PDB file of C-alpha atoms in Angstrom:
ATOM      1  CA  ASP A  40       8.246 244.644  90.143  1.00 96.00           C
ATOM      2  CA  THR A  41       7.671 246.180  93.619  1.00 96.00           C
ATOM      3  CA  HIS A  42       8.840 249.780  93.448  1.00 96.00           C
ATOM      4  CA  VAL A  43       8.262 250.444  97.161  1.00 97.00           C
ATOM      5  CA  GLY A  44       6.634 253.843  97.576  1.00 94.00           C
ATOM      6  CA  SER A  45       4.879 253.598  94.253  1.00 93.00           C
ATOM      7  CA  HIS A  46       3.356 250.194  95.057  1.00 95.00           C
ATOM      8  CA  ASP A  47      -0.396 249.712  95.302  1.00 95.00           C
ATOM      9  CA  ILE A  48      -1.183 248.837  98.966  1.00 95.00           C
ATOM     10  CA  GLU A  49      -4.276 246.818  97.973  1.00 96.00           C
ATOM     11  CA  VAL A  50      -2.199 244.790  95.472  1.00 96.00           C
ATOM     12  CA  ASP A  51       0.357 244.142  98.185  1.00 96.00           C
ATOM     13  CA  GLU A  52      -2.488 242.865 100.410  1.00 96.00           C
ATOM     14  CA  CYS A  53      -3.638 240.553  97.626  1.00 96.00           C
ATOM     15  CA  LEU A  54      -0.125 239.231  97.313  1.00 96.00           C
ATOM     16  CA  GLN A  55      -0.161 238.455 101.013  1.00 96.00           C
ATOM     17  CA  GLU A  56      -3.431 236.544 100.515  1.00 96.00           C
ATOM     18  CA  ILE A  57      -1.862 234.596  97.635  1.00 96.00           C
ATOM     19  CA  THR A  58       1.200 233.617  99.623  1.00 96.00           C
ATOM     20  CA  GLU A  59      -0.939 232.482 102.564  1.00 96.00           C
ATOM     21  CA  TYR A  60      -3.331 230.506 100.328  1.00 94.00           C
ATOM     22  CA  THR A  61      -0.533 228.740  98.518  1.00 94.00           C
ATOM     23  CA  ASN A  62       1.696 228.242 101.658  1.00 95.00           C
ATOM     24  CA  CYS A  63       4.418 230.164  99.806  1.00 95.00           C
ATOM     25  CA  LYS A  64       7.875 229.964 101.431  1.00 95.00           C
ATOM     26  CA  GLU A  65       9.744 232.522  99.313  1.00 97.00           C
ATOM     27  CA  ILE A  66       8.992 235.583  97.306  1.00 98.00           C
ATOM     28  CA  ILE A  67      11.269 236.804  94.522  1.00 98.00           C
ATOM     29  CA  VAL A  68      11.285 240.585  94.109  1.00 98.00           C
ATOM     30  CA  HIS A  69      12.229 242.783  91.125  1.00 98.00           C
ATOM     31  CA  ASP A  70      12.783 246.534  91.141  1.00 97.00           C
ATOM     32  CA  LEU A  71      12.558 246.685  94.970  1.00 98.00           C
ATOM     33  CA  PHE A  72      13.808 250.306  95.219  1.00 97.00           C
ATOM     34  CA  ASP A  73      11.858 252.827  93.241  1.00 95.00           C
ATOM     35  CA  ASN A  74      14.649 255.489  93.442  1.00 94.00           C
ATOM     36  CA  ARG A  75      12.024 258.181  93.289  1.00 91.00           C
ATOM     37  CA  PHE A  76      13.962 260.487  95.679  1.00 94.00           C
ATOM     38  CA  ASN A  77      16.320 261.540  92.867  1.00 91.00           C
ATOM     39  CA  ASN A  78      15.376 259.699  89.675  1.00 84.00           C
ATOM     40  CA  HIS A  79      17.372 260.676  86.598  1.00 83.00           C
ATOM     41  CA  HIS A  80      14.221 261.131  84.614  1.00 80.00           C
ATOM     42  CA  ASP A  81      13.142 263.925  87.027  1.00 82.00           C
ATOM     43  CA  VAL A  82      16.403 265.928  87.076  1.00 81.00           C
ATOM     44  CA  HIS A  83      15.081 268.576  84.792  1.00 83.00           C
ATOM     45  CA  LYS A  84      11.507 268.634  86.145  1.00 87.00           C
ATOM     46  CA  PRO A  85      11.654 271.191  89.009  1.00 88.00           C
ATOM     47  CA  VAL A  86       7.879 271.360  89.401  1.00 92.00           C
ATOM     48  CA  LEU A  87       7.585 267.585  89.869  1.00 88.00           C
ATOM     49  CA  ARG A  88      10.601 267.663  92.178  1.00 89.00           C
ATOM     50  CA  GLY A  89       8.900 270.377  94.216  1.00 93.00           C
ATOM     51  CA  MET A  90       5.681 268.385  94.457  1.00 91.00           C
ATOM     52  CA  LEU A  91       7.673 265.297  95.688  1.00 90.00           C
ATOM     53  CA  ALA A  92       9.539 267.471  98.170  1.00 92.00           C
ATOM     54  CA  ARG A  93       6.226 268.707  99.711  1.00 93.00           C
ATOM     55  CA  GLU A  94       5.350 265.064 100.359  1.00 91.00           C
ATOM     56  CA  GLY A  95       8.860 264.283 101.818  1.00 90.00           C
ATOM     57  CA  LYS A  96       9.664 261.965  98.922  1.00 91.00           C
ATOM     58  CA  THR A  97      12.967 263.590  97.896  1.00 95.00           C
ATOM     59  CA  LYS A  98      14.702 262.306 100.966  1.00 96.00           C
ATOM     60  CA  LEU A  99      17.040 259.349 100.478  1.00 97.00           C
ATOM     61  CA  MET A 100      16.591 258.028 104.031  1.00 97.00           C
ATOM     62  CA  TYR A 101      12.768 258.241 103.756  1.00 97.00           C
ATOM     63  CA  GLU A 102      12.818 255.987 100.753  1.00 97.00           C
ATOM     64  CA  GLY A 103      15.394 253.715 102.414  1.00 98.00           C
ATOM     65  CA  GLU A 104      13.243 253.404 105.523  1.00 98.00           C
ATOM     66  CA  ILE A 105      10.009 252.582 103.794  1.00 98.00           C
ATOM     67  CA  THR A 106      11.855 250.011 101.692  1.00 98.00           C
ATOM     68  CA  GLY A 107      13.387 248.508 104.880  1.00 98.00           C
ATOM     69  CA  GLN A 108       9.942 248.419 106.535  1.00 98.00           C
ATOM     70  CA  TRP A 109       8.463 246.611 103.480  1.00 98.00           C
ATOM     71  CA  LEU A 110      11.226 243.991 103.690  1.00 98.00           C
ATOM     72  CA  ASP A 111      10.661 243.598 107.458  1.00 98.00           C
ATOM     73  CA  ASP A 112       6.946 243.063 106.870  1.00 98.00           C
ATOM     74  CA  TRP A 113       7.499 240.436 104.234  1.00 98.00           C
ATOM     75  CA  SER A 114      10.312 238.567 105.963  1.00 97.00           C
ATOM     76  CA  SER A 115       7.838 238.047 108.823  1.00 96.00           C
ATOM     77  CA  ARG A 116       5.428 236.345 106.420  1.00 96.00           C
ATOM     78  CA  VAL A 117       7.734 234.111 104.311  1.00 97.00           C
ATOM     79  CA  GLU A 118      10.939 232.307 105.015  1.00 97.00           C
ATOM     80  CA  ARG A 119      12.972 234.111 102.386  1.00 98.00           C
ATOM     81  CA  VAL A 120      12.861 237.223 100.261  1.00 98.00           C
ATOM     82  CA  THR A 121      15.120 237.158  97.217  1.00 98.00           C
ATOM     83  CA  ILE A 122      15.945 240.456  95.522  1.00 98.00           C
ATOM     84  CA  VAL A 123      16.804 240.283  91.849  1.00 98.00           C
ATOM     85  CA  LYS A 124      19.264 242.973  90.739  1.00 97.00           C
ATOM     86  CA  SER A 125      17.205 245.338  88.616  1.00 97.00           C
ATOM     87  CA  ASN A 126      17.513 248.621  86.732  1.00 95.00           C
ATOM     88  CA  HIS A 127      15.579 250.658  89.288  1.00 94.00           C
ATOM     89  CA  ASP A 128      17.766 249.426  92.034  1.00 95.00           C
ATOM     90  CA  GLU A 129      20.870 250.274  89.908  1.00 96.00           C
ATOM     91  CA  ALA A 130      19.499 253.824  89.449  1.00 95.00           C
ATOM     92  CA  LEU A 131      20.897 254.489  92.926  1.00 97.00           C
ATOM     93  CA  GLU A 132      24.353 253.574  91.574  1.00 96.00           C
ATOM     94  CA  ARG A 133      23.779 255.906  88.720  1.00 95.00           C
ATOM     95  CA  TYR A 134      22.940 258.739  91.111  1.00 96.00           C
ATOM     96  CA  ILE A 135      26.344 258.116  92.712  1.00 97.00           C
ATOM     97  CA  ASP A 136      28.340 257.561  89.556  1.00 97.00           C
ATOM     98  CA  GLU A 137      26.994 260.690  87.869  1.00 95.00           C
ATOM     99  CA  GLY A 138      27.813 262.797  90.902  1.00 96.00           C
ATOM    100  CA  ARG A 139      24.280 264.073  91.347  1.00 95.00           C
ATOM    101  CA  TRP A 140      24.725 263.900  95.119  1.00 96.00           C
ATOM    102  CA  LYS A 141      27.094 266.998  94.837  1.00 96.00           C
ATOM    103  CA  ASP A 142      24.014 269.107  93.862  1.00 93.00           C
ATOM    104  CA  ASP A 143      21.657 267.481  96.358  1.00 95.00           C
ATOM    105  CA  PRO A 144      22.159 269.256  99.734  1.00 95.00           C
ATOM    106  CA  GLU A 145      19.055 267.581 101.214  1.00 95.00           C
ATOM    107  CA  ASN A 146      20.746 264.196 100.887  1.00 97.00           C
ATOM    108  CA  LEU A 147      24.420 265.012 100.747  1.00 98.00           C
ATOM    109  CA  TYR A 148      25.359 263.873 104.250  1.00 98.00           C
ATOM    110  CA  ASP A 149      23.805 260.400 103.846  1.00 98.00           C
ATOM    111  CA  ALA A 150      24.766 260.074 100.220  1.00 98.00           C
ATOM    112  CA  LEU A 151      28.457 260.397 101.145  1.00 98.00           C
ATOM    113  CA  ASP A 152      28.253 257.064 102.964  1.00 98.00           C
ATOM    114  CA  LEU A 153      26.975 255.502  99.812  1.00 98.00           C
ATOM    115  CA  VAL A 154      29.740 257.052  97.720  1.00 98.00           C
ATOM    116  CA  LYS A 155      32.322 255.530 100.035  1.00 98.00           C
ATOM    117  CA  ALA A 156      30.542 252.143  99.889  1.00 98.00           C
ATOM    118  CA  ARG A 157      30.590 252.318  96.088  1.00 98.00           C
ATOM    119  CA  MET A 158      34.249 253.143  96.069  1.00 98.00           C
ATOM    120  CA  ASP A 159      34.868 250.123  98.321  1.00 98.00           C
ATOM    121  CA  GLY A 160      33.057 247.894  95.867  1.00 97.00           C
ATOM    122  CA  LYS A 161      29.952 247.469  97.937  1.00 97.00           C
ATOM    123  CA  ASP A 162      26.296 247.485  96.672  1.00 97.00           C
ATOM    124  CA  PRO A 163      24.929 250.953  97.582  1.00 97.00           C
ATOM    125  CA  LEU A 164      21.315 249.727  97.933  1.00 98.00           C
ATOM    126  CA  LYS A 165      22.308 246.862 100.194  1.00 98.00           C
ATOM    127  CA  THR A 166      24.464 249.267 102.212  1.00 98.00           C
ATOM    128  CA  LEU A 167      21.542 251.706 102.516  1.00 98.00           C
ATOM    129  CA  ILE A 168      19.083 249.045 103.683  1.00 98.00           C
ATOM    130  CA  ASN A 169      21.330 246.788 105.840  1.00 98.00           C
ATOM    131  CA  ASP A 170      23.747 249.287 107.326  1.00 98.00           C
ATOM    132  CA  MET A 171      22.122 252.707 107.309  1.00 98.00           C
ATOM    133  CA  VAL A 172      18.481 251.734 107.845  1.00 98.00           C
ATOM    134  CA  GLY A 173      18.791 248.282 109.431  1.00 98.00           C
ATOM    135  CA  LEU A 174      16.539 245.230 109.169  1.00 98.00           C
ATOM    136  CA  LYS A 175      14.988 243.054 111.891  1.00 97.00           C
ATOM    137  CA  THR A 176      16.106 239.794 110.167  1.00 96.00           C
ATOM    138  CA  PRO A 177      18.740 240.553 107.518  1.00 97.00           C
ATOM    139  CA  SER A 178      19.489 236.824 107.229  1.00 97.00           C
ATOM    140  CA  ALA A 179      16.071 236.353 105.662  1.00 97.00           C
ATOM    141  CA  ILE A 180      16.981 238.597 102.709  1.00 98.00           C
ATOM    142  CA  ASN A 181      18.874 237.112  99.759  1.00 98.00           C
ATOM    143  CA  TRP A 182      20.472 239.845  97.588  1.00 98.00           C
ATOM    144  CA  LEU A 183      21.437 238.690  94.053  1.00 98.00           C
ATOM    145  CA  ASP A 184      24.125 240.352  91.989  1.00 97.00           C
ATOM    146  CA  ARG A 185      23.704 241.222  88.295  1.00 95.00           C
ATOM    147  CA  ASP A 186      24.052 238.133  86.083  1.00 94.00           C
ATOM    148  CA  GLU A 187      23.830 235.865  89.079  1.00 97.00           C
ATOM    149  CA  ASP A 188      21.919 232.712  88.273  1.00 97.00           C
ATOM    150  CA  TYR A 189      19.111 231.715  90.638  1.00 98.00           C
ATOM    151  CA  MET A 190      17.713 228.386  89.606  1.00 96.00           C
ATOM    152  CA  VAL A 191      14.463 227.245  91.385  1.00 95.00           C
ATOM    153  CA  TYR A 192      13.229 223.845  90.287  1.00 92.00           C
ATOM    154  CA  GLY A 193      14.915 224.192  86.943  1.00 94.00           C
ATOM    155  CA  ILE A 194      13.660 227.711  86.255  1.00 97.00           C
ATOM    156  CA  GLU A 195      15.987 230.731  85.995  1.00 98.00           C
ATOM    157  CA  ASN A 196      14.786 233.398  88.409  1.00 98.00           C
ATOM    158  CA  GLY A 197      17.866 235.685  88.599  1.00 97.00           C
ATOM    159  CA  ALA A 198      17.357 237.721  85.463  1.00 97.00           C
ATOM    160  CA  HIS A 199      15.323 240.866  85.638  1.00 97.00           C
ATOM    161  CA  GLY A 200      14.424 240.925  81.926  1.00 96.00           C
ATOM    162  CA  ASP A 201      15.830 244.325  80.916  1.00 96.00           C
ATOM    163  CA  LYS A 202      18.974 242.926  79.295  1.00 94.00           C
ATOM    164  CA  GLY A 203      19.207 240.591  76.314  1.00 90.00           C
ATOM    165  CA  GLY A 204      22.333 238.952  74.815  1.00 87.00           C
ATOM    166  CA  ASN A 205      25.402 240.881  73.807  1.00 87.00           C
ATOM    167  CA  GLY A 206      24.197 244.199  75.155  1.00 85.00           C
ATOM    168  CA  SER A 207      20.835 244.210  73.492  1.00 89.00           C
ATOM    169  CA  ARG A 208      17.560 245.104  75.216  1.00 90.00           C
ATOM    170  CA  GLY A 209      15.662 242.337  76.845  1.00 92.00           C
ATOM    171  CA  SER A 210      12.612 240.659  75.325  1.00 93.00           C
ATOM    172  CA  LEU A 211      10.801 237.401  75.870  1.00 94.00           C
ATOM    173  CA  ARG A 212      12.409 235.867  72.827  1.00 94.00           C
ATOM    174  CA  SER A 213      15.973 236.957  73.744  1.00 94.00           C
ATOM    175  CA  ILE A 214      15.496 235.790  77.291  1.00 95.00           C
ATOM    176  CA  GLU A 215      14.398 232.390  76.007  1.00 94.00           C
ATOM    177  CA  LYS A 216      17.547 232.184  73.806  1.00 93.00           C
ATOM    178  CA  ALA A 217      19.760 232.952  76.835  1.00 93.00           C
ATOM    179  CA  TYR A 218      18.046 230.969  79.567  1.00 94.00           C
ATOM    180  CA  TYR A 219      15.390 228.690  77.988  1.00 94.00           C
ATOM    181  CA  LYS A 220      13.185 228.481  81.107  1.00 96.00           C
ATOM    182  CA  ALA A 221      12.976 231.755  83.057  1.00 97.00           C
ATOM    183  CA  THR A 222      10.651 234.044  84.956  1.00 98.00           C
ATOM    184  CA  VAL A 223      11.386 237.713  84.514  1.00 98.00           C
ATOM    185  CA  GLY A 224       9.918 241.166  85.194  1.00 97.00           C
ATOM    186  CA  HIS A 225      10.821 244.709  83.967  1.00 96.00           C
ATOM    187  CA  SER A 226       8.105 245.540  81.412  1.00 95.00           C
ATOM    188  CA  HIS A 227       5.262 245.672  83.965  1.00 96.00           C
ATOM    189  CA  THR A 228       3.223 243.675  81.411  1.00 96.00           C
ATOM    190  CA  ALA A 229       2.253 240.008  81.846  1.00 96.00           C
ATOM    191  CA  GLY A 230       3.340 237.665  79.079  1.00 96.00           C
ATOM    192  CA  ILE A 231       4.324 234.082  78.194  1.00 97.00           C
ATOM    193  CA  TRP A 232       6.573 233.044  75.367  1.00 96.00           C
ATOM    194  CA  ARG A 233       6.983 229.297  75.422  1.00 96.00           C
ATOM    195  CA  GLU A 234       9.082 228.697  78.589  1.00 96.00           C
ATOM    196  CA  VAL A 235       9.534 232.334  79.547  1.00 97.00           C
ATOM    197  CA  TYR A 236       6.969 233.847  81.943  1.00 98.00           C
ATOM    198  CA  GLN A 237       6.845 237.565  82.483  1.00 98.00           C
ATOM    199  CA  VAL A 238       5.194 239.184  85.509  1.00 98.00           C
ATOM    200  CA  GLY A 239       3.505 242.560  85.756  1.00 97.00           C
ATOM    201  CA  THR A 240       3.916 245.167  88.502  1.00 97.00           C
ATOM    202  CA  SER A 241       2.838 245.759  92.065  1.00 96.00           C
ATOM    203  CA  THR A 242       2.628 249.494  91.473  1.00 95.00           C
ATOM    204  CA  VAL A 243      -0.427 251.580  90.806  1.00 92.00           C
ATOM    205  CA  LEU A 244      -1.129 251.320  87.098  1.00 91.00           C
ATOM    206  CA  LYS A 245      -0.678 255.001  86.337  1.00 87.00           C
ATOM    207  CA  LEU A 246       2.652 256.587  87.143  1.00 85.00           C
ATOM    208  CA  SER A 247       4.307 259.778  85.749  1.00 75.00           C
ATOM    209  CA  TYR A 248       6.195 257.865  83.064  1.00 80.00           C
ATOM    210  CA  ASN A 249       3.420 255.762  81.501  1.00 81.00           C
ATOM    211  CA  ALA A 250       1.064 258.381  80.117  1.00 79.00           C
ATOM    212  CA  GLY A 251      -1.331 257.245  77.445  1.00 88.00           C
ATOM    213  CA  PRO A 252      -2.604 253.763  76.695  1.00 89.00           C
ATOM    214  CA  SER A 253      -0.836 251.147  78.854  1.00 91.00           C
ATOM    215  CA  SER A 254      -0.483 247.406  78.895  1.00 94.00           C
ATOM    216  CA  TRP A 255       0.598 247.324  82.547  1.00 95.00           C
ATOM    217  CA  THR A 256      -0.954 244.692  84.691  1.00 96.00           C
ATOM    218  CA  ASN A 257      -0.821 243.697  88.392  1.00 97.00           C
ATOM    219  CA  THR A 258       0.354 240.121  87.663  1.00 97.00           C
ATOM    220  CA  MET A 259       2.330 237.750  89.858  1.00 97.00           C
ATOM    221  CA  CYS A 260       3.793 234.305  89.055  1.00 97.00           C
ATOM    222  CA  ILE A 261       3.529 231.294  91.346  1.00 96.00           C
ATOM    223  CA  GLN A 262       6.085 228.535  90.833  1.00 96.00           C
ATOM    224  CA  TYR A 263       5.314 225.125  92.162  1.00 94.00           C
ATOM    225  CA  PRO A 264       7.789 222.445  93.319  1.00 92.00           C
ATOM    226  CA  ASN A 265       7.275 220.380  90.202  1.00 92.00           C
ATOM    227  CA  GLY A 266       8.413 223.331  88.034  1.00 91.00           C
ATOM    228  CA  GLN A 267       4.949 224.307  86.867  1.00 95.00           C
ATOM    229  CA  ARG A 268       4.149 228.018  86.852  1.00 97.00           C
ATOM    230  CA  GLN A 269       0.943 230.082  86.888  1.00 96.00           C
ATOM    231  CA  LEU A 270       0.406 233.784  86.289  1.00 97.00           C
ATOM    232  CA  VAL A 271      -2.136 235.325  88.652  1.00 96.00           C
ATOM    233  CA  ASN A 272      -3.836 238.596  87.663  1.00 96.00           C
ATOM    234  CA  ILE A 273      -5.048 240.981  90.321  1.00 96.00           C
ATOM    235  CA  ILE A 274      -7.981 242.840  88.837  1.00 94.00           C
ATOM    236  CA  ARG A 275      -9.672 246.016  89.931  1.00 89.00           C
ATOM    237  CA  THR A 276     -13.319 246.005  88.947  1.00 87.00           C
ATOM    238  CA  LYS A 277     -15.316 248.997  87.739  1.00 84.00           C
ATOM    239  CA  ASP A 278     -16.837 249.495  91.242  1.00 87.00           C
ATOM    240  CA  GLY A 279     -13.304 249.760  92.672  1.00 84.00           C
ATOM    241  CA  ARG A 280     -13.076 246.345  94.302  1.00 89.00           C
ATOM    242  CA  ILE A 281      -9.890 244.306  93.796  1.00 92.00           C
ATOM    243  CA  ARG A 282      -9.925 240.553  93.115  1.00 91.00           C
ATOM    244  CA  TRP A 283      -7.671 237.592  92.288  1.00 94.00           C
ATOM    245  CA  ARG A 284      -8.345 233.952  91.548  1.00 88.00           C
ATOM    246  CA  LEU A 285      -6.177 230.909  90.881  1.00 86.00           C
ATOM    247  CA  ALA A 286      -7.060 228.824  87.846  1.00 71.00           C
ATOM    248  CA  THR A 287      -7.855 225.254  88.756  1.00 65.00           C
TER     249      THR A 287
END
């Protein structure tokens, strides 16, 4: 789960080292867009909104631009970046559907383009990144729809992990029932349940919505051509250094 803007730069650098070491051709990204500029959890938190505004983080185009830059950086490192449709990406649709743009003068002008795109049946996030921001190599980006299967060497990689069967919340057990072999994200916590692997997050491990004890981990999953998978933990030591290692 990437959450551009809330991601840990050093974790991102470790991910680059991992992809180079393993000669990785593709990265699969969950929760690409953090949607921090107007998150529905922050609507009634004017002090927090004010703090974000002072840092320029309440601007739709600012968040779109840093997300586009992140995609440009990664599309220059690997052959393909696949974006799994996730709940934080869909929060931009919620911003539009709930009409919050009407009370957001800072972003109204740009948001109207996304409203029209939504009415035309287009993906607002894809419209923001491809059409309004622009990418150097848009052909290198593979945008998945919700419920779109993405099988890689027999493993389902198109499910974010937030949704289980018949409208239930996602869990490792419900994901296994639905897909059998799958790699998912969403919970920010590494886990394995038989043939379901769950990654962690690329964010800093303390954000505004995970106060108290936390099970979050900076954990990635490598999938090999023979279908084998390996979770890789990126660990920050007590002296502040950050490390990762592949099990052999």
